[in-house]
């Protein structure tokens, strides 16, 4: 096989041990993934609806839940070397996994388009350059980065993460000082309080859908330990930082996005830089994950699929921004049950004993997984409580109980020696 035909992203196979990456490589990629503008908006909701002490507790508890969920996914990804979509074949079946891949890919292409428009609009306000032209340019640049794969994502994250953290801290420190510093924040009383259950729903729900894609990046980790630690740290540092930026900015200025706070502070160029890097890192991870999803369905290598997805996301960016966010949010509610079923199949039904992907055999469709997924979506939508947790616990429990009742541990895919 020629070098040019080798798929260096391993979109349709396990990442070989020789191509695994270090702890720091995985950490910066995951930090770039968790540096997400929507988390700042969610932080603003929490910051203005809770006392500061309640806010800290909610963020720590919420990110603990996210850390456990994504850490477990990171563990199995590093163990198997497989993406979310290839792991789904064990639980959902060969063609059953297409459902999971389509839902994951469609959501991520949608958010890519929304992200491109989110960046183009403020740049248009500052520069006067036509918004549609900016959308095309930014879409091309972001797609080009993803084309070069996981290594390009790591390089971008190495640049973006420290920049976002430093510029954001400067801005938020200034915002906090304007309300009396830490003492002022501790004395803050919300005009309209929200419950802790609502706060946890916002905190967990803001990123659990994206967190389902954790294996797409952590499959490159050189050990299960490094994979889990990098993922958990990314959620406790990256996601928490975004929440703090949003909360303090909202309390001080009424704006959740730190880039908007910077605009009000007169730091226009830093605002454009931090907004661009924030969206760029998240968008590239989203587009990369969507490429893996459609590769699983079409069997086309990720580089070609990424270009297609980038074109679609860019072409629909303006329409997506204006019409599709609610639908994307709904699609997001369908993703946690997918991750839960994948975890349940690996840890509880097959007890961490999958065969190597190349020698495994798959059913066409595992109806039990489809039923458990539908049940998880319904539980998230209609049952009181914390919707993402309802979906995860409910779908996993139903899947394990029914599979065990059927005696269907599918021994053909088991091995005692991984």
XYZ file of C-alpha atoms in Angstrom:
418
model
C 0.000 0.000 0.000
C 1.384 3.427 -0.916
C 2.056 5.987 1.780
C -0.448 8.388 0.226
C -3.254 5.849 0.589
C -2.672 5.275 4.295
C -5.372 6.756 6.514
C -3.305 8.436 9.216
C -6.462 9.324 11.141
C -7.517 5.654 11.374
C -11.147 6.548 10.719
C -12.100 2.937 9.931
C -9.679 1.022 12.148
C -8.067 1.069 15.572
C -5.181 3.466 16.175
C -2.055 1.256 16.414
C 0.079 1.478 19.534
C 2.975 2.887 17.521
C 0.887 5.934 16.576
C -0.331 6.817 20.069
C 0.403 10.229 21.608
C 1.624 11.528 24.965
C -0.408 12.840 27.880
C 0.285 16.477 26.964
C -0.797 15.986 23.373
C -4.142 14.536 24.458
C -4.587 17.158 27.189
C -4.248 20.156 24.871
C -6.618 18.625 22.320
C -9.214 17.991 25.033
C -8.721 21.480 26.497
C -9.320 22.932 23.045
C -12.481 20.840 22.884
C -13.790 22.092 26.245
C -12.982 25.769 25.585
C -16.512 26.277 24.271
C -18.425 29.559 23.978
C -21.744 27.932 24.880
C -20.267 26.971 28.254
C -19.694 30.673 28.934
C -23.342 31.391 28.167
C -24.343 28.597 30.542
C -21.966 30.027 33.152
C -23.724 33.369 32.785
C -27.077 31.715 33.500
C -25.673 30.057 36.600
C -23.776 33.127 37.771
C -26.831 35.383 37.695
C -29.172 32.746 39.120
C -27.124 31.549 42.119
C -25.020 33.006 44.891
C -21.321 32.736 44.099
C -20.841 29.916 46.624
C -23.742 27.979 45.101
C -22.285 28.618 41.663
C -18.910 27.118 42.623
C -20.594 24.032 44.097
C -22.798 23.575 41.016
C -19.851 23.837 38.622
C -17.726 21.411 40.633
C -20.571 18.899 40.935
C -21.585 19.242 37.300
C -18.062 18.828 35.995
C -17.551 15.848 38.300
C -20.498 14.173 36.552
C -19.113 15.151 33.151
C -15.646 13.982 34.188
C -16.907 10.536 35.218
C -18.884 10.121 31.976
C -16.156 11.338 29.617
C -13.396 9.681 31.659
C -15.076 6.297 31.235
C -15.367 6.896 27.483
C -11.707 7.954 27.396
C -10.688 4.740 29.172
C -12.360 2.444 26.662
C -11.107 4.531 23.720
C -7.487 4.223 24.864
C -7.984 0.500 25.530
C -9.416 -0.250 22.085
C -7.977 2.583 19.953
C -11.445 3.095 18.459
C -13.572 6.167 17.769
C -17.065 6.601 19.175
C -18.504 5.424 15.857
C -16.492 2.215 15.644
C -17.178 1.456 19.302
C -20.879 1.840 18.521
C -20.680 -1.181 16.217
C -20.183 -3.492 19.221
C -23.347 -2.245 20.936
C -25.584 -1.165 18.044
C -24.381 -3.541 15.323
C -22.720 -2.736 11.977
C -25.669 -0.911 10.421
C -27.193 0.019 13.766
C -24.105 2.142 14.411
C -25.068 4.257 11.392
C -27.893 5.749 13.460
C -25.461 6.816 16.175
C -22.967 8.117 13.613
C -25.597 10.092 11.713
C -26.982 11.747 14.847
C -23.491 12.614 16.077
C -22.311 13.863 12.683
C -25.437 15.924 11.944
C -25.231 17.651 15.316
C -21.557 18.492 14.924
C -21.910 19.772 11.341
C -24.757 21.960 12.580
C -22.742 23.406 15.442
C -19.798 23.966 13.085
C -22.018 26.146 10.919
C -23.396 28.013 13.924
C -19.839 28.595 15.186
C -18.697 30.036 11.850
C -21.600 32.519 11.896
C -20.964 33.339 15.577
C -17.458 34.465 14.671
C -18.380 36.245 11.440
C -21.023 38.507 13.020
C -18.843 40.347 15.584
C -15.978 40.629 13.084
C -18.444 42.239 10.667
C -19.457 44.756 13.346
C -15.833 45.723 13.971
C -14.507 45.717 10.405
C -17.565 46.253 8.209
C -16.522 43.333 5.973
C -19.503 41.527 4.433
C -20.799 38.808 6.775
C -21.292 36.197 4.058
C -17.747 36.744 2.799
C -16.434 36.312 6.349
C -18.452 33.106 6.738
C -16.897 31.668 3.575
C -13.344 32.655 4.594
C -13.660 31.380 8.166
C -15.330 28.176 6.999
C -12.484 27.472 4.572
C -9.773 28.202 7.158
C -11.376 26.044 9.845
C -11.984 23.181 7.411
C -8.378 23.376 6.181
C -7.071 22.877 9.721
C -9.171 19.758 10.244
C -8.022 18.338 6.902
C -4.548 17.889 8.387
C -5.953 15.755 11.194
C -5.379 15.260 14.902
C -1.837 16.684 14.806
C -3.119 19.973 13.422
C -5.781 20.072 16.135
C -3.061 19.634 18.754
C -0.925 22.454 17.295
C -3.922 24.798 17.169
C -4.848 23.913 20.755
C -1.260 24.506 21.937
C -1.608 28.078 20.657
C -5.254 28.703 21.485
C -5.629 27.325 25.015
C -2.983 29.463 26.778
C -4.097 32.525 24.778
C -7.735 32.102 25.764
C -6.827 31.433 29.403
C -4.492 34.424 29.760
C -6.597 36.985 27.875
C -9.754 35.723 29.533
C -8.263 35.965 33.016
C -7.119 39.549 32.385
C -10.577 40.558 31.239
C -12.486 38.690 33.947
C -10.183 39.990 36.709
C -10.965 43.518 35.543
C -14.693 42.685 35.471
C -14.540 41.188 38.977
C -12.725 44.241 40.329
C -15.518 46.432 38.975
C -17.982 44.740 41.374
C -15.673 44.740 44.398
C -13.449 41.743 43.699
C -13.946 38.415 45.459
C -15.792 40.068 48.335
C -18.238 41.639 45.918
C -18.822 38.340 44.149
C -19.435 36.552 47.454
C -22.006 39.188 48.405
C -23.859 38.918 45.087
C -27.539 37.964 45.400
C -29.441 36.856 42.276
C -32.530 38.834 41.307
C -34.207 35.641 40.082
C -32.810 32.553 41.793
C -32.673 29.125 40.141
C -32.657 25.783 41.944
C -29.561 23.631 42.310
C -31.264 20.923 40.203
C -31.731 23.433 37.393
C -28.130 24.578 37.788
C -26.838 21.005 37.497
C -29.036 20.440 34.450
C -27.526 23.510 32.782
C -23.970 22.609 33.764
C -24.121 18.954 32.737
C -26.366 19.528 29.731
C -24.120 22.205 28.244
C -21.392 19.746 27.263
C -22.514 16.178 27.751
C -23.490 15.856 24.089
C -20.045 16.932 22.930
C -18.512 14.785 25.658
C -20.019 11.718 23.991
C -17.426 12.249 21.245
C -14.498 11.951 23.680
C -13.243 8.642 22.165
C -12.694 10.348 18.795
C -9.720 12.160 20.361
C -8.602 10.027 23.291
C -8.149 6.885 21.136
C -4.747 8.374 20.343
C -3.641 8.243 24.021
C -0.630 6.025 24.750
C -2.185 4.647 27.950
C -5.595 4.346 29.574
C -4.307 6.245 32.603
C -3.116 9.214 30.539
C -6.341 9.212 28.571
C -8.557 9.375 31.648
C -6.442 11.922 33.530
C -6.181 14.249 30.515
C -9.922 14.087 29.940
C -10.917 14.697 33.555
C -8.450 17.586 33.893
C -9.761 19.139 30.674
C -13.293 19.181 32.039
C -12.319 20.459 35.473
C -10.007 23.167 34.102
C -11.291 23.923 30.611
C -15.013 23.663 31.156
C -14.887 25.197 34.639
C -12.839 28.120 33.329
C -15.467 28.814 30.669
C -18.188 28.749 33.335
C -16.259 31.165 35.552
C -15.613 33.521 32.630
C -19.324 33.523 31.807
C -20.527 33.921 35.400
C -18.217 36.789 36.371
C -18.775 38.573 33.074
C -22.562 38.303 33.456
C -22.522 39.537 37.064
C -20.304 42.524 36.198
C -21.543 43.546 32.744
C -24.633 41.528 31.865
C -22.650 39.722 29.128
C -21.767 36.026 29.432
C -19.274 35.729 26.570
C -15.823 36.964 27.639
C -15.281 38.392 24.155
C -18.386 40.589 24.620
C -17.036 41.680 27.995
C -13.783 42.636 26.268
C -15.683 44.690 23.714
C -17.257 46.656 26.579
C -13.820 47.047 28.165
C -12.437 48.516 24.932
C -10.176 45.513 24.250
C -11.461 44.983 20.713
C -8.460 43.189 19.194
C -8.020 40.772 22.136
C -11.780 40.146 21.976
C -11.581 39.137 18.320
C -8.542 36.939 19.030
C -10.092 35.132 21.981
C -13.447 34.678 20.244
C -11.784 33.396 17.091
C -9.497 30.933 18.872
C -12.338 29.742 21.117
C -14.659 28.999 18.233
C -11.870 27.692 16.003
C -10.735 24.986 18.440
C -14.283 23.838 19.205
C -15.368 23.952 15.560
C -12.390 21.939 14.390
C -13.053 19.241 16.968
C -16.717 19.185 15.927
C -15.862 18.885 12.234
C -13.273 16.174 12.915
C -15.819 14.165 14.913
C -18.483 14.607 12.223
C -15.980 13.324 9.647
C -15.419 10.153 11.645
C -19.186 9.672 11.858
C -19.801 9.868 8.127
C -16.676 7.772 7.457
C -18.279 4.984 9.483
C -21.398 5.182 7.289
C -19.827 5.756 3.866
C -16.487 3.928 4.420
C -14.780 6.957 2.842
C -11.602 8.169 4.550
C -11.991 11.125 6.866
C -10.019 13.681 4.827
C -12.519 13.597 1.972
C -15.497 13.555 4.319
C -14.171 16.514 6.327
C -14.059 18.677 3.215
C -17.664 17.748 2.374
C -18.836 18.416 5.934
C -16.989 21.734 6.048
C -18.600 22.862 2.786
C -22.060 21.860 4.028
C -21.595 23.517 7.423
C -20.240 26.707 5.836
C -22.934 26.872 3.142
C -25.684 26.509 5.741
C -23.977 28.612 8.450
C -26.207 31.685 8.222
C -29.406 29.648 8.034
C -28.253 27.367 10.841
C -27.476 30.347 13.070
C -30.916 31.870 12.545
C -33.119 28.780 12.422
C -31.443 25.647 13.652
C -30.141 26.199 17.171
C -33.262 24.826 18.897
C -33.208 21.764 16.647
C -29.506 21.265 17.303
C -30.245 21.442 21.022
C -32.869 18.722 20.551
C -30.388 16.614 18.586
C -27.955 17.108 21.455
C -30.413 15.425 23.813
C -30.201 12.294 21.658
C -26.442 11.870 22.082
C -25.936 11.013 25.791
C -27.933 7.746 25.506
C -25.584 6.674 22.698
C -22.553 7.115 24.944
C -24.333 5.407 27.832
C -25.163 2.328 25.741
C -21.601 2.123 24.414
C -20.290 2.254 27.999
C -22.849 -0.259 29.257
C -21.967 -2.730 26.515
C -18.234 -2.455 27.181
C -18.155 -2.407 30.988
C -21.248 -4.379 32.061
C -22.305 -6.660 29.215
C -18.888 -7.624 27.815
C -16.786 -6.749 30.894
C -13.963 -4.941 29.037
C -13.214 -7.984 26.880
C -13.771 -6.910 23.296
C -11.962 -8.685 20.497
C -9.625 -6.595 18.404
C -11.714 -4.631 15.928
C -10.118 -6.272 12.880
C -11.203 -9.768 13.983
C -14.549 -8.891 15.595
C -17.858 -9.871 14.011
C -20.933 -7.678 14.260
C -24.662 -8.213 13.980
C -26.400 -5.980 11.444
C -28.634 -4.200 13.967
C -28.913 -4.768 17.714
C -32.572 -3.956 18.351
C -32.001 -3.838 22.122
C -29.623 -0.903 21.705
C -32.114 0.976 19.518
C -34.893 0.448 22.076
C -32.647 1.561 24.942
C -31.640 4.662 22.959
C -35.258 5.639 22.286
C -36.083 5.064 25.959
C -33.169 7.288 26.997
C -34.370 10.141 24.774
C -37.897 9.821 26.195
C -36.600 9.763 29.766
C -34.564 12.904 29.122
C -37.546 14.667 27.563
C -40.458 13.749 29.809
C -39.212 12.524 33.220
C -38.509 15.107 35.973
C -34.956 15.434 37.228
C -31.694 16.153 35.411
C -32.420 15.222 31.764
C -28.901 14.112 30.723
C -28.597 11.890 33.795
C -32.078 10.481 33.178
C -30.966 9.577 29.658
C -27.628 8.062 30.653
C -28.811 6.038 33.634
C -32.091 4.971 32.037
C -30.716 3.862 28.677
C -27.740 2.062 30.244
C -29.931 0.246 32.767
C -32.474 -0.853 30.170
C -29.716 -2.045 27.837
C -27.904 -4.097 30.485
C -31.067 -5.649 31.943
C -32.505 -6.685 28.577
C -29.194 -7.949 27.194
C -28.571 -10.052 30.286
C -32.133 -11.316 30.284
C -31.575 -12.472 26.710
C -28.208 -13.976 27.647
C -26.793 -11.959 24.760
C -23.217 -11.153 25.703
C -22.191 -12.089 22.137
C -19.168 -14.207 22.980
C -17.933 -14.013 19.384
C -16.564 -10.580 20.158
C -14.946 -11.464 23.469
C -11.318 -12.183 24.209
C -9.626 -12.935 27.497
C -6.338 -11.360 26.462
C -6.324 -7.746 25.310
